[in-house]
Coordinates of C-alpha atoms and ligand atoms in Angstrom, one line a residue:
M30 CA 69.3 105.8 108.0
S31 CA 72.3 103.9 109.2
E32 CA 72.8 102.5 112.8
T33 CA 75.7 105.2 113.4
M34 CA 74.1 108.2 112.0
R35 CA 70.7 107.2 114.1
N36 CA 72.8 107.1 117.5
R37 CA 74.6 110.9 117.1
P38 CA 74.7 113.0 120.3
S39 CA 73.7 116.5 119.9
G40 CA 73.6 119.1 122.6
P41 CA 76.4 120.4 125.2
M42 CA 78.8 118.1 126.2
N43 CA 82.9 118.1 127.4
G44 CA 85.9 117.9 124.6
G45 CA 86.1 114.4 125.9
R46 CA 82.6 112.9 125.5
A47 CA 82.9 114.9 122.1
L48 CA 86.2 112.4 121.9
A49 CA 84.6 109.0 123.2
E50 CA 81.2 110.2 121.7
M51 CA 83.3 109.7 117.6
L52 CA 85.5 107.1 119.5
R53 CA 81.6 105.3 120.2
L54 CA 80.6 106.2 116.2
A55 CA 84.4 104.5 115.0
G56 CA 83.4 101.2 116.7
A57 CA 86.6 101.8 118.8
G58 CA 88.2 98.7 120.3
P59 CA 89.5 97.8 123.4
M60 CA 91.9 101.2 124.2
F61 CA 95.2 101.1 126.3
G62 CA 96.4 104.0 128.4
M63 CA 97.2 105.3 131.6
G64 CA 95.2 108.6 132.9
G65 CA 95.9 112.1 134.2
F66 CA 94.0 115.1 135.0
Q67 CA 94.1 116.7 131.5
L68 CA 91.7 113.7 129.9
L69 CA 90.0 112.8 133.4
P70 CA 86.5 113.9 131.1
F71 CA 87.9 111.5 128.1
Y72 CA 87.9 108.4 130.8
D73 CA 84.4 109.8 132.8
A74 CA 83.2 109.3 129.1
I75 CA 84.4 105.7 128.2
G76 CA 82.3 104.0 130.7
H77 CA 78.9 106.1 129.4
V78 CA 79.2 105.8 125.8
G79 CA 79.9 101.8 125.9
L80 CA 83.9 101.9 125.4
T81 CA 86.1 99.9 126.8
H82 CA 89.6 101.0 128.3
H83 CA 92.7 99.1 130.1
L84 CA 94.5 100.8 132.5
I85 CA 98.3 100.0 131.5
N86 CA 101.3 100.4 133.7
D87 CA 103.9 101.6 130.9
E88 CA 102.3 103.9 127.7
R89 CA 105.2 102.1 125.5
C90 CA 102.5 98.9 126.1
G91 CA 100.0 100.5 125.8
A92 CA 100.8 101.9 122.4
F93 CA 102.3 97.9 121.3
A94 CA 99.4 96.4 123.0
A95 CA 97.4 98.4 120.3
D96 CA 99.7 98.4 117.6
A97 CA 98.4 94.4 117.6
Y98 CA 95.3 94.6 118.3
A99 CA 95.7 96.5 114.6
R100 CA 97.6 93.3 113.0
V101 CA 94.9 91.4 114.0
T102 CA 92.1 93.6 113.0
N103 CA 93.7 95.8 110.4
R104 CA 91.1 98.6 112.4
P105 CA 92.9 101.4 114.4
G106 CA 94.2 100.9 118.1
I107 CA 94.1 102.9 120.5
C108 CA 96.3 104.5 123.2
D109 CA 96.6 107.4 124.8
G110 CA 99.2 109.0 127.5
T111 CA 98.7 111.8 129.6
L112 CA 100.7 114.9 129.3
G113 CA 104.8 114.9 129.7
P114 CA 105.6 111.4 130.6
G115 CA 102.7 109.7 129.8
A116 CA 103.1 111.1 126.0
T117 CA 107.0 110.9 126.0
N118 CA 106.5 107.0 127.6
L119 CA 103.6 105.8 123.4
L120 CA 107.1 107.3 121.7
T121 CA 108.5 103.7 121.0
G122 CA 105.5 102.4 120.2
L123 CA 104.4 104.9 118.0
V124 CA 107.7 104.8 115.6
E125 CA 107.3 100.5 115.1
S126 CA 103.3 101.7 113.9
L127 CA 104.9 104.5 111.6
N128 CA 107.7 102.3 110.2
G129 CA 105.5 99.4 109.5
G130 CA 102.6 101.5 108.5
I131 CA 99.9 99.9 111.6
P132 CA 97.0 102.1 112.0
I133 CA 96.7 104.3 115.1
I134 CA 94.9 106.4 117.0
A135 CA 96.8 107.9 120.1
I136 CA 95.5 110.7 122.4
S137 CA 97.8 112.3 124.4
G138 CA 96.6 115.2 127.3
N139 CA 98.3 119.0 127.0
T140 CA 98.2 121.5 129.1
N141 CA 95.9 123.8 130.0
R142 CA 96.7 126.5 127.3
A143 CA 96.0 129.4 129.9
H144 CA 98.6 128.2 131.8
S145 CA 101.0 126.6 128.7
W146 CA 104.4 127.7 129.1
K147 CA 105.0 128.6 132.4
N148 CA 106.9 125.5 133.7
M149 CA 103.6 123.3 133.9
T150 CA 104.3 120.0 135.8
Q151 CA 104.9 117.5 133.2
E152 CA 105.0 120.3 130.6
C153 CA 107.4 119.5 127.5
R154 CA 106.9 119.5 124.1
Q155 CA 105.3 116.9 123.3
V156 CA 104.1 117.8 120.5
E157 CA 107.7 118.4 118.8
I158 CA 108.8 114.9 120.2
L159 CA 106.2 112.6 118.8
R160 CA 105.8 114.4 115.8
P161 CA 108.0 112.7 113.8
A162 CA 106.9 109.2 115.4
V163 CA 103.1 110.0 113.4
K164 CA 102.2 109.6 110.3
E165 CA 100.1 113.1 111.4
V166 CA 99.8 115.4 114.5
M167 CA 96.7 116.8 115.2
R168 CA 96.7 119.4 117.8
I169 CA 92.7 120.0 118.6
E170 CA 92.7 123.8 119.1
M171 CA 88.6 123.9 119.7
I172 CA 86.3 121.8 121.4
S173 CA 83.8 122.2 117.8
R174 CA 86.7 120.6 115.7
I175 CA 86.5 116.9 117.4
P176 CA 84.2 115.4 115.2
E177 CA 86.1 116.3 112.4
L178 CA 89.4 115.7 113.4
L179 CA 88.3 112.2 115.1
R180 CA 87.3 111.5 111.5
R181 CA 90.2 112.9 109.9
A182 CA 92.8 110.6 112.8
F183 CA 90.6 107.8 110.9
A184 CA 91.5 108.9 107.3
V185 CA 95.3 109.1 107.7
A186 CA 95.6 105.9 109.6
T187 CA 93.7 103.5 106.9
S188 CA 94.6 105.0 104.2
G189 CA 97.4 105.1 101.8
R190 CA 100.3 103.6 104.0
P191 CA 98.5 103.1 107.4
G192 CA 99.8 104.3 110.4
P193 CA 100.0 106.4 114.3
V194 CA 98.2 109.4 114.3
L195 CA 98.6 111.4 117.6
L196 CA 95.9 113.5 118.4
D197 CA 97.1 116.5 120.7
V198 CA 94.1 117.8 123.2
P199 CA 95.0 120.7 125.9
E200 CA 93.7 120.3 128.8
D201 CA 90.4 123.0 128.2
V202 CA 89.8 121.6 125.2
C203 CA 89.3 118.1 127.0
H204 CA 87.1 120.1 129.8
G205 CA 85.5 122.4 128.2
T206 CA 82.1 122.5 127.1
H207 CA 80.6 122.8 123.3
D208 CA 76.8 122.6 121.9
F209 CA 77.6 120.8 119.2
A210 CA 74.5 119.8 117.0
A211 CA 74.1 115.4 115.5
E212 CA 75.1 116.6 111.9
A213 CA 78.4 116.9 112.9
F214 CA 79.0 113.2 114.9
E215 CA 79.5 111.5 111.3
I216 CA 82.3 109.1 110.0
D217 CA 83.4 107.4 106.9
E218 CA 82.7 103.7 107.1
A219 CA 85.5 103.2 104.8
T220 CA 87.9 105.2 106.4
L221 CA 87.6 102.5 109.9
K222 CA 89.7 100.1 109.0
A223 CA 93.3 100.1 106.2
P224 CA 93.0 100.3 103.5
A225 CA 90.4 102.6 103.6
R226 CA 90.8 102.2 99.8
R227 CA 92.6 100.6 97.1
A228 CA 94.2 102.4 94.1
R229 CA 95.1 99.7 91.0
P230 CA 98.4 100.1 89.3
D231 CA 98.5 101.8 86.1
R232 CA 97.4 99.3 83.6
A233 CA 100.5 100.1 81.2
E234 CA 103.2 99.3 83.6
I235 CA 100.5 95.7 84.9
E236 CA 101.3 95.2 81.0
R237 CA 104.7 95.3 81.3
A238 CA 104.7 93.8 84.4
A239 CA 102.9 90.5 82.8
K240 CA 105.7 89.9 80.1
L241 CA 107.9 90.0 82.0
I242 CA 107.0 87.4 84.3
A243 CA 105.8 85.7 81.1
K244 CA 108.7 85.5 79.8
A245 CA 110.3 84.0 83.3
K246 CA 111.7 80.8 83.6
R247 CA 112.3 81.2 87.3
P248 CA 110.1 84.1 88.7
L249 CA 109.7 84.2 92.6
L250 CA 107.4 86.4 94.4
L251 CA 109.1 87.8 97.6
V252 CA 106.4 89.1 99.7
G253 CA 105.8 91.9 103.2
G254 CA 103.6 92.6 105.6
G255 CA 102.0 94.8 103.0
I256 CA 100.2 91.7 102.0
H257 CA 98.4 91.3 105.8
L258 CA 97.6 95.1 105.5
S259 CA 95.8 95.4 102.2
E260 CA 94.5 91.4 103.5
A261 CA 96.0 90.2 99.9
Y262 CA 96.6 86.3 101.0
Q263 CA 93.8 85.2 98.4
A264 CA 94.8 87.0 95.2
L265 CA 98.7 85.8 96.4
T266 CA 97.9 82.6 96.3
K267 CA 95.8 82.6 93.2
L268 CA 98.3 83.8 91.1
A269 CA 101.3 82.1 92.7
E270 CA 99.6 79.1 91.8
A271 CA 97.8 79.7 88.3
Q272 CA 101.4 80.6 86.9
S273 CA 103.2 78.1 89.0
I274 CA 105.3 80.9 91.4
P275 CA 107.2 80.0 94.3
V276 CA 106.7 82.1 97.0
A277 CA 109.7 84.3 99.6
H278 CA 108.5 86.6 102.7
T279 CA 110.0 88.6 105.1
M280 CA 109.5 88.5 109.1
S281 CA 106.7 90.5 108.8
G282 CA 104.9 88.3 105.5
K283 CA 105.3 85.0 106.9
G284 CA 101.5 84.0 107.1
S285 CA 101.2 85.9 103.6
I286 CA 100.8 82.7 101.7
S287 CA 100.4 79.6 104.3
C288 CA 104.0 78.0 104.9
A289 CA 102.5 74.8 104.6
N290 CA 101.7 75.8 100.2
P291 CA 104.2 73.8 98.6
L292 CA 104.9 77.1 96.3
S293 CA 106.1 78.2 100.2
V294 CA 109.8 78.2 100.3
G295 CA 109.7 79.9 103.7
L296 CA 111.9 83.5 105.3
F297 CA 114.7 85.6 102.7
G298 CA 117.3 87.7 103.9
R299 CA 119.5 87.8 107.3
Y300 CA 118.3 84.2 107.6
S301 CA 116.6 81.4 105.1
R302 CA 116.5 78.4 104.5
I303 CA 115.9 78.1 100.6
A304 CA 114.9 81.2 99.5
N305 CA 117.9 82.9 99.4
D306 CA 119.3 80.7 97.1
M307 CA 116.0 80.5 94.8
I308 CA 116.7 84.0 94.5
D309 CA 120.6 83.9 93.2
A310 CA 118.3 81.0 91.0
S311 CA 115.9 83.7 89.9
D312 CA 115.3 85.5 86.3
C313 CA 112.5 87.2 87.7
L314 CA 111.2 89.1 91.3
V315 CA 108.3 90.2 92.0
V316 CA 108.5 92.1 95.3
V317 CA 105.4 93.1 96.8
G318 CA 104.2 95.5 99.4
C319 CA 107.8 94.3 101.1
K320 CA 110.5 98.1 101.7
L321 CA 113.2 95.4 101.0
G322 CA 115.5 96.9 103.9
E323 CA 118.1 95.6 105.6
I324 CA 117.0 92.8 107.1
A325 CA 115.6 91.3 103.7
T326 CA 118.5 92.4 101.6
K327 CA 121.3 90.7 103.8
R328 CA 122.4 94.4 104.2
F329 CA 121.6 95.2 100.7
T330 CA 123.7 91.9 99.3
L331 CA 120.7 90.6 97.6
P332 CA 119.1 90.1 95.3
P333 CA 121.1 90.1 92.5
A334 CA 121.7 93.6 90.6
H335 CA 121.4 91.6 87.2
I336 CA 118.1 90.5 88.5
P337 CA 114.8 91.8 87.1
M338 CA 112.3 93.2 89.3
I339 CA 109.0 94.4 89.8
H340 CA 108.3 96.4 92.4
L341 CA 104.4 97.0 93.8
D342 CA 103.7 99.0 96.8
I343 CA 101.5 101.7 98.4
V344 CA 103.8 104.5 98.7
A345 CA 105.3 105.8 94.7
E346 CA 108.2 106.9 96.8
E347 CA 109.5 103.2 98.4
I348 CA 109.9 101.8 94.7
G349 CA 113.2 101.4 93.9
R350 CA 114.9 102.9 96.9
C351 CA 117.5 100.5 97.6
I352 CA 117.6 98.0 95.0
P353 CA 115.8 99.7 91.1
A354 CA 113.3 98.3 89.8
E355 CA 112.8 97.9 85.9
V356 CA 109.2 98.1 86.5
S357 CA 106.8 100.1 89.0
L358 CA 103.2 99.7 90.3
W359 CA 102.2 102.0 92.6
G360 CA 99.3 101.5 94.2
D361 CA 97.9 98.3 96.4
A362 CA 98.8 95.0 96.7
R363 CA 95.7 93.2 96.3
A364 CA 94.5 95.5 93.7
G365 CA 97.6 94.8 91.9
L366 CA 97.6 90.8 92.0
E367 CA 94.5 90.6 91.1
D368 CA 95.1 93.0 88.2
L369 CA 98.6 90.5 87.2
A370 CA 96.9 88.0 87.6
E371 CA 94.3 88.9 85.2
A372 CA 96.8 90.3 82.5
L373 CA 98.7 87.0 82.5
S374 CA 95.4 84.6 83.2
D375 CA 95.0 83.2 79.2
S376 CA 98.9 82.0 79.6
D377 CA 98.2 80.2 82.7
R378 CA 97.9 76.7 81.3
T379 CA 101.3 77.0 79.6
A380 CA 103.0 79.1 82.1
R381 CA 102.5 76.0 84.4
A382 CA 103.7 73.3 82.0
R383 CA 106.8 75.5 81.7
R384 CA 107.6 75.8 85.5
T385 CA 106.7 71.7 86.4
D386 CA 110.4 71.0 87.1
Y387 CA 111.1 74.8 88.3
V388 CA 108.5 74.1 91.3
A389 CA 109.5 70.8 91.5
E390 CA 112.8 71.8 92.7
V391 CA 111.3 73.5 95.9
A392 CA 109.8 70.5 97.7
P393 CA 113.1 68.1 97.4
R394 CA 115.6 71.3 98.1
L395 CA 113.5 72.0 101.7
R396 CA 113.5 68.2 102.7
K397 CA 118.0 68.9 101.7
W398 CA 117.5 71.9 104.2
E399 CA 115.6 69.8 106.8
A400 CA 117.7 66.7 107.4
E401 CA 120.8 69.1 107.5
A402 CA 118.8 71.1 110.9
A403 CA 117.3 68.1 111.8
P404 CA 120.3 67.7 114.5
R405 CA 118.6 71.1 115.6
L406 CA 115.2 71.0 115.2
N407 CA 114.7 67.2 117.2
S408 CA 117.7 68.3 119.8
P409 CA 116.9 66.9 123.1
D410 CA 119.3 68.8 124.6
R411 CA 119.1 70.4 127.9
P412 CA 118.7 73.5 127.7
V413 CA 116.3 73.7 125.5
H414 CA 117.8 74.6 122.3
M415 CA 116.1 77.0 119.8
A416 CA 115.5 75.3 117.1
R417 CA 113.7 72.8 119.2
L418 CA 111.4 75.3 120.7
C419 CA 110.9 76.5 117.2
R420 CA 109.2 72.9 116.7
E421 CA 107.4 72.3 119.7
L422 CA 105.4 75.5 118.8
N423 CA 105.3 74.3 115.0
K424 CA 103.5 71.3 116.6
T425 CA 101.9 72.7 119.4
L426 CA 99.9 76.1 118.1
P427 CA 96.6 75.0 116.0
A428 CA 96.0 76.8 112.5
E429 CA 94.0 79.6 113.5
S430 CA 96.6 80.6 116.8
I431 CA 98.6 84.0 117.1
L432 CA 102.6 83.8 118.0
V433 CA 103.4 87.5 118.8
A434 CA 107.8 87.9 118.8
D435 CA 109.4 89.6 120.6
G436 CA 112.4 91.7 119.3
G437 CA 115.5 89.6 120.7
F438 CA 116.4 86.3 118.8
A439 CA 113.1 85.6 120.0
G440 CA 111.8 87.1 116.4
H441 CA 114.8 85.9 114.5
W442 CA 114.3 82.0 115.2
T443 CA 110.9 82.3 114.8
G444 CA 110.9 84.3 111.6
L445 CA 113.2 81.1 110.5
L446 CA 112.3 77.8 112.1
Y447 CA 108.5 78.7 112.9
D448 CA 106.1 77.5 110.5
T449 CA 101.8 79.5 109.7
K450 CA 99.2 76.6 108.7
Q451 CA 97.4 79.3 107.1
A452 CA 97.6 82.5 105.0
G453 CA 96.9 85.2 107.8
R454 CA 98.2 87.6 110.5
H455 CA 99.6 84.6 112.4
F456 CA 102.7 85.5 113.2
I457 CA 103.6 89.5 114.6
P458 CA 107.6 90.1 114.6
D459 CA 107.2 93.8 115.9
R460 CA 110.0 94.6 113.1
G461 CA 108.5 98.5 112.6
L462 CA 111.7 99.2 114.8
A463 CA 112.5 96.5 116.4
S464 CA 112.4 97.0 120.1
I465 CA 113.0 94.5 122.5
G466 CA 109.8 94.4 125.1
Y467 CA 106.8 94.0 122.5
G468 CA 106.0 90.4 123.2
L469 CA 103.5 90.7 126.1
P470 CA 101.9 93.9 125.7
G471 CA 101.3 92.5 121.8
G472 CA 100.6 89.3 123.2
I473 CA 97.7 91.2 125.7
G474 CA 96.8 93.6 122.3
A475 CA 96.5 90.1 120.2
C476 CA 94.6 88.4 122.5
L477 CA 91.9 91.0 122.8
A478 CA 91.7 91.5 118.7
A479 CA 91.0 87.4 118.9
P480 CA 89.8 86.3 122.2
D481 CA 88.4 83.1 120.5
R482 CA 91.8 82.7 119.7
P483 CA 95.4 81.1 121.5
V484 CA 97.1 83.6 121.3
V485 CA 100.9 82.9 122.0
A486 CA 104.0 85.6 122.6
I487 CA 107.5 84.7 122.7
S488 CA 110.5 87.5 124.1
G489 CA 113.4 87.2 125.7
D490 CA 114.7 87.7 129.4
G491 CA 116.0 91.2 129.0
G492 CA 112.4 92.0 126.4
F493 CA 110.8 90.2 129.2
N494 CA 112.2 92.6 132.5
M495 CA 111.5 95.2 130.0
T496 CA 107.4 95.0 130.9
L497 CA 107.3 92.9 133.8
G498 CA 105.1 95.4 135.0
D499 CA 102.6 95.0 132.7
L500 CA 101.7 91.1 133.4
E501 CA 100.3 92.7 136.4
S502 CA 97.7 94.2 133.1
A503 CA 97.2 91.2 131.6
R504 CA 96.1 89.3 134.7
R505 CA 93.2 92.0 135.3
I506 CA 92.5 92.0 132.1
K507 CA 92.0 88.3 132.2
C508 CA 94.0 87.4 129.1
G509 CA 94.3 83.9 128.5
L510 CA 97.6 84.9 126.8
T511 CA 100.9 82.1 127.2
I512 CA 104.1 83.9 127.1
I513 CA 106.8 82.2 126.6
V514 CA 110.1 83.7 127.7
V515 CA 113.9 82.4 125.8
N516 CA 115.8 82.8 129.3
N517 CA 119.2 82.7 128.4
A518 CA 120.1 84.2 131.5
A519 CA 121.8 87.3 128.9
S520 CA 121.5 90.7 126.5
G521 CA 121.8 87.3 124.1
Y522 CA 121.7 89.2 120.9
V523 CA 124.4 91.9 122.6
K524 CA 126.6 88.7 124.1
A525 CA 126.9 86.8 121.1
L526 CA 128.2 89.4 119.0
Q527 CA 130.6 90.7 121.9
H528 CA 131.5 86.4 121.7
A529 CA 131.9 86.6 117.8
M530 CA 133.3 89.9 117.3
M531 CA 135.3 91.3 120.3
G532 CA 137.0 88.6 121.6
G533 CA 134.4 87.5 124.3
R534 CA 135.5 90.1 126.2
Y535 CA 131.5 90.4 127.7
Q536 CA 130.2 94.1 128.9
S537 CA 126.8 94.7 130.2
A538 CA 125.8 91.8 128.4
D539 CA 124.9 89.7 131.7
L540 CA 121.9 89.1 133.1
N541 CA 120.9 87.2 136.5
E542 CA 119.4 84.1 136.3
M543 CA 115.6 84.4 137.5
D544 CA 112.9 81.9 137.4
Y545 CA 109.5 83.7 135.5
A546 CA 107.7 80.9 136.7
A547 CA 108.1 81.3 140.2
I548 CA 107.8 85.4 139.2
A549 CA 103.7 84.9 137.1
R550 CA 102.9 82.9 139.9
T551 CA 103.7 85.2 142.7
M552 CA 101.8 87.6 140.0
G553 CA 98.4 85.7 140.7
C554 CA 99.1 83.9 136.9
G555 CA 100.1 80.7 135.7
G556 CA 104.0 79.6 136.3
I557 CA 105.5 76.9 134.3
R558 CA 109.5 76.4 134.2
V559 CA 110.6 73.5 131.2
E560 CA 114.2 72.9 131.7
D561 CA 113.3 69.6 129.0
P562 CA 112.3 69.9 125.9
E563 CA 109.6 66.6 126.1
A564 CA 107.6 69.5 128.8
L565 CA 107.8 71.7 126.1
A566 CA 104.4 70.8 124.6
P567 CA 102.6 69.7 127.7
A568 CA 103.5 73.2 128.9
L569 CA 102.1 75.0 126.5
Q570 CA 98.8 73.4 125.5
Q571 CA 98.6 74.1 129.9
G572 CA 98.7 77.4 129.3
M573 CA 96.8 78.1 125.9
E574 CA 94.2 76.3 127.7
E575 CA 94.1 78.4 130.1
R576 CA 91.2 80.9 128.7
D577 CA 91.3 84.0 131.3
R578 CA 94.8 84.6 132.9
P579 CA 98.8 84.7 131.5
T580 CA 100.9 81.9 131.9
V581 CA 104.5 82.3 131.9
V582 CA 106.3 79.9 130.0
D583 CA 110.4 80.3 131.5
V584 CA 112.5 78.0 129.0
V585 CA 115.6 77.5 130.4
V586 CA 117.7 77.7 126.9
T587 CA 121.4 77.6 125.9
R588 CA 123.5 80.4 127.7
D589 CA 126.2 79.3 125.3
P590 CA 127.2 82.8 123.4
A591 CA 128.9 80.7 120.6
Q592 CA 125.5 79.0 120.3
M593 CA 122.7 81.8 120.0
L594 CA 122.1 83.5 116.6
P595 CA 120.0 81.6 114.7
A596 CA 122.1 82.0 111.4
V597 CA 126.0 83.6 111.0
D598 CA 124.9 87.0 111.0
N599 CA 126.0 88.8 108.0
R600 CA 127.6 92.2 109.5
T601 CA 129.7 90.3 111.8
V602 CA 131.4 87.2 109.9
Q603 CA 130.9 86.2 106.0
I604 CA 130.9 82.1 106.2
K605 CA 129.1 80.0 103.0
Q606 CA 125.5 81.4 103.2
G607 CA 124.1 77.8 104.2
D608 CA 126.6 76.9 106.7
R609 CA 124.6 77.3 109.7
V610 CA 120.4 76.9 109.4
A611 CA 119.3 76.9 112.2
Ligands
TPP19 C1 114.3 98.9 123.0 C2 115.7 98.2 122.6 N1 116.8 98.5 123.5 C3 118.0 97.7 122.3 C4 118.1 96.5 121.6 C5 119.1 96.2 120.5 N2 118.4 95.0 120.7 C6 118.4 93.4 120.0 S1 118.4 91.8 120.4 C7 118.9 92.8 122.0 C8 118.9 91.2 123.9 C9 117.6 91.3 123.9 O1 118.2 90.6 124.7 P1 116.8 88.8 124.9 O2 115.5 89.9 125.0 O3 117.0 88.5 126.6 O4 116.8 88.8 123.8 P2 118.0 87.0 123.2 O5 118.7 88.4 122.4 O6 118.4 87.1 124.6 O7 117.2 86.2 123.0 C10 118.8 94.1 121.7 C11 119.8 94.6 123.5 C12 116.3 96.5 121.3 N3 116.5 95.6 119.9 N4 115.6 97.3 121.4
MG20 MG1 118.0 86.7 126.7

């Protein structure tokens, strides 16, 4: 008998307790939320059954923290919100997880059904509001069905493309009592972590794909966040190395292969070092776990239509959505990559020999890019240049660390210039919905998921302002998180666009000059203000050494909107690719 089965509860208990017991059996990690009357019995049971729950000051942050926790562990992140505003505050975070394919279980309290729709305080149509924000809504109408629906929530969250599930719990279900049999408390271990099950692509299609790759002189792998969800790291590196195929990645796909691997050609799409040029010169693209959305394709101008494309994805209807695929591989990324490697294995030696010159191009191309970018990467400028900040991150962060990147420039600059030193989820940008405000709560979730590893978050000042209240949570939770605030006293992305497109007419783009390090210190956290680039590395080091409280590193960067974009934004001006690489 498994441990789970031995610890099954039985007898009369309230709905909240039954919920908590199921989460305990599922091995749920830390949960994030803010209580209210409806879920009180659930909160009461949390400590009793030995689960961990953190009060968060904004439910959106709870959902973001759960999302980052799930990205690091591939286990469902868990968050909750009370009736009405608690539930609706979850919305932005849940859409991030939905678009990013991240397994989440969100619990919302709802009204007592004896009084629903009689203008109950806080009441709203929360299920309807949240329905399109999640993979599935499960409304629990009977206390006796709590174990069954929790079981299903885990299965839905971790199967196929993972995603968020909303469990909507009426007050009377949470507070009411049922006499449970021990047999009710059962959970399928396979569903506790994504991917719950692995589907293999059709054999004949694998053979077709293998033939296409075999005859290609310049094949290129384009990979997205699906590699992380499938934990396909080894399979990807193995195929790339066995066949000498360089690898380019999206922002979410960074870390699919180590950025230090000689076959890694970096980010492709809106911002690129050499990857876009490699795409242009390719004769076979192998796209894996990647939706080929706007940013990855430079607003659908990449890749050129004449290059044959093999597209491997877990969601069949995602294949060919934006760009037609010559070969469609429907299945799990790891399984598909393994099958491709196996189908090609007889040709490994000859393929490597034939592609010697091809892969030998990568290093000099990168060196050329590096030489062009060097003045920015090594910039001694004050205010600090963003490229210099990225370089200091590359130098200072250890291989096992995690960098969480917020939706503003922080994400784009680090997406382009930050290098992971090993494969794995070491870079977490919120590219599902690209909301600002993810950095701090995402950092909290990542810290709790990886308590022994340094976690650094990087956020714009606008994004930080949005979620500053949860610095209090980070301190209370004793997160040894380092949070870099990219302080440009502006909603910089907007200001840069207004500079480029609106003739410098700035509207609602400026923020106050603030000292976020001083604010952090007032809140009982560490706070370091950095104005000199030489002070970056020691500040980051000091932040990472603080193991039981957060440190804010407030970095003063340029206020010049002409200097803010990491490369030319293709929606604004058409400038030759590579004109401004950093
Ligand atoms: C919730 C939300 N609102 C608006 C946007 C649009 N947006 C993208 S970047 C940006 C600027 C954010 O300012 P800040 O966080 O200071 O970052 P900066 O661009 O200045 O580095 C805005 C408003 C968004 N992504 N998310
Ligand atoms: Mg800003």
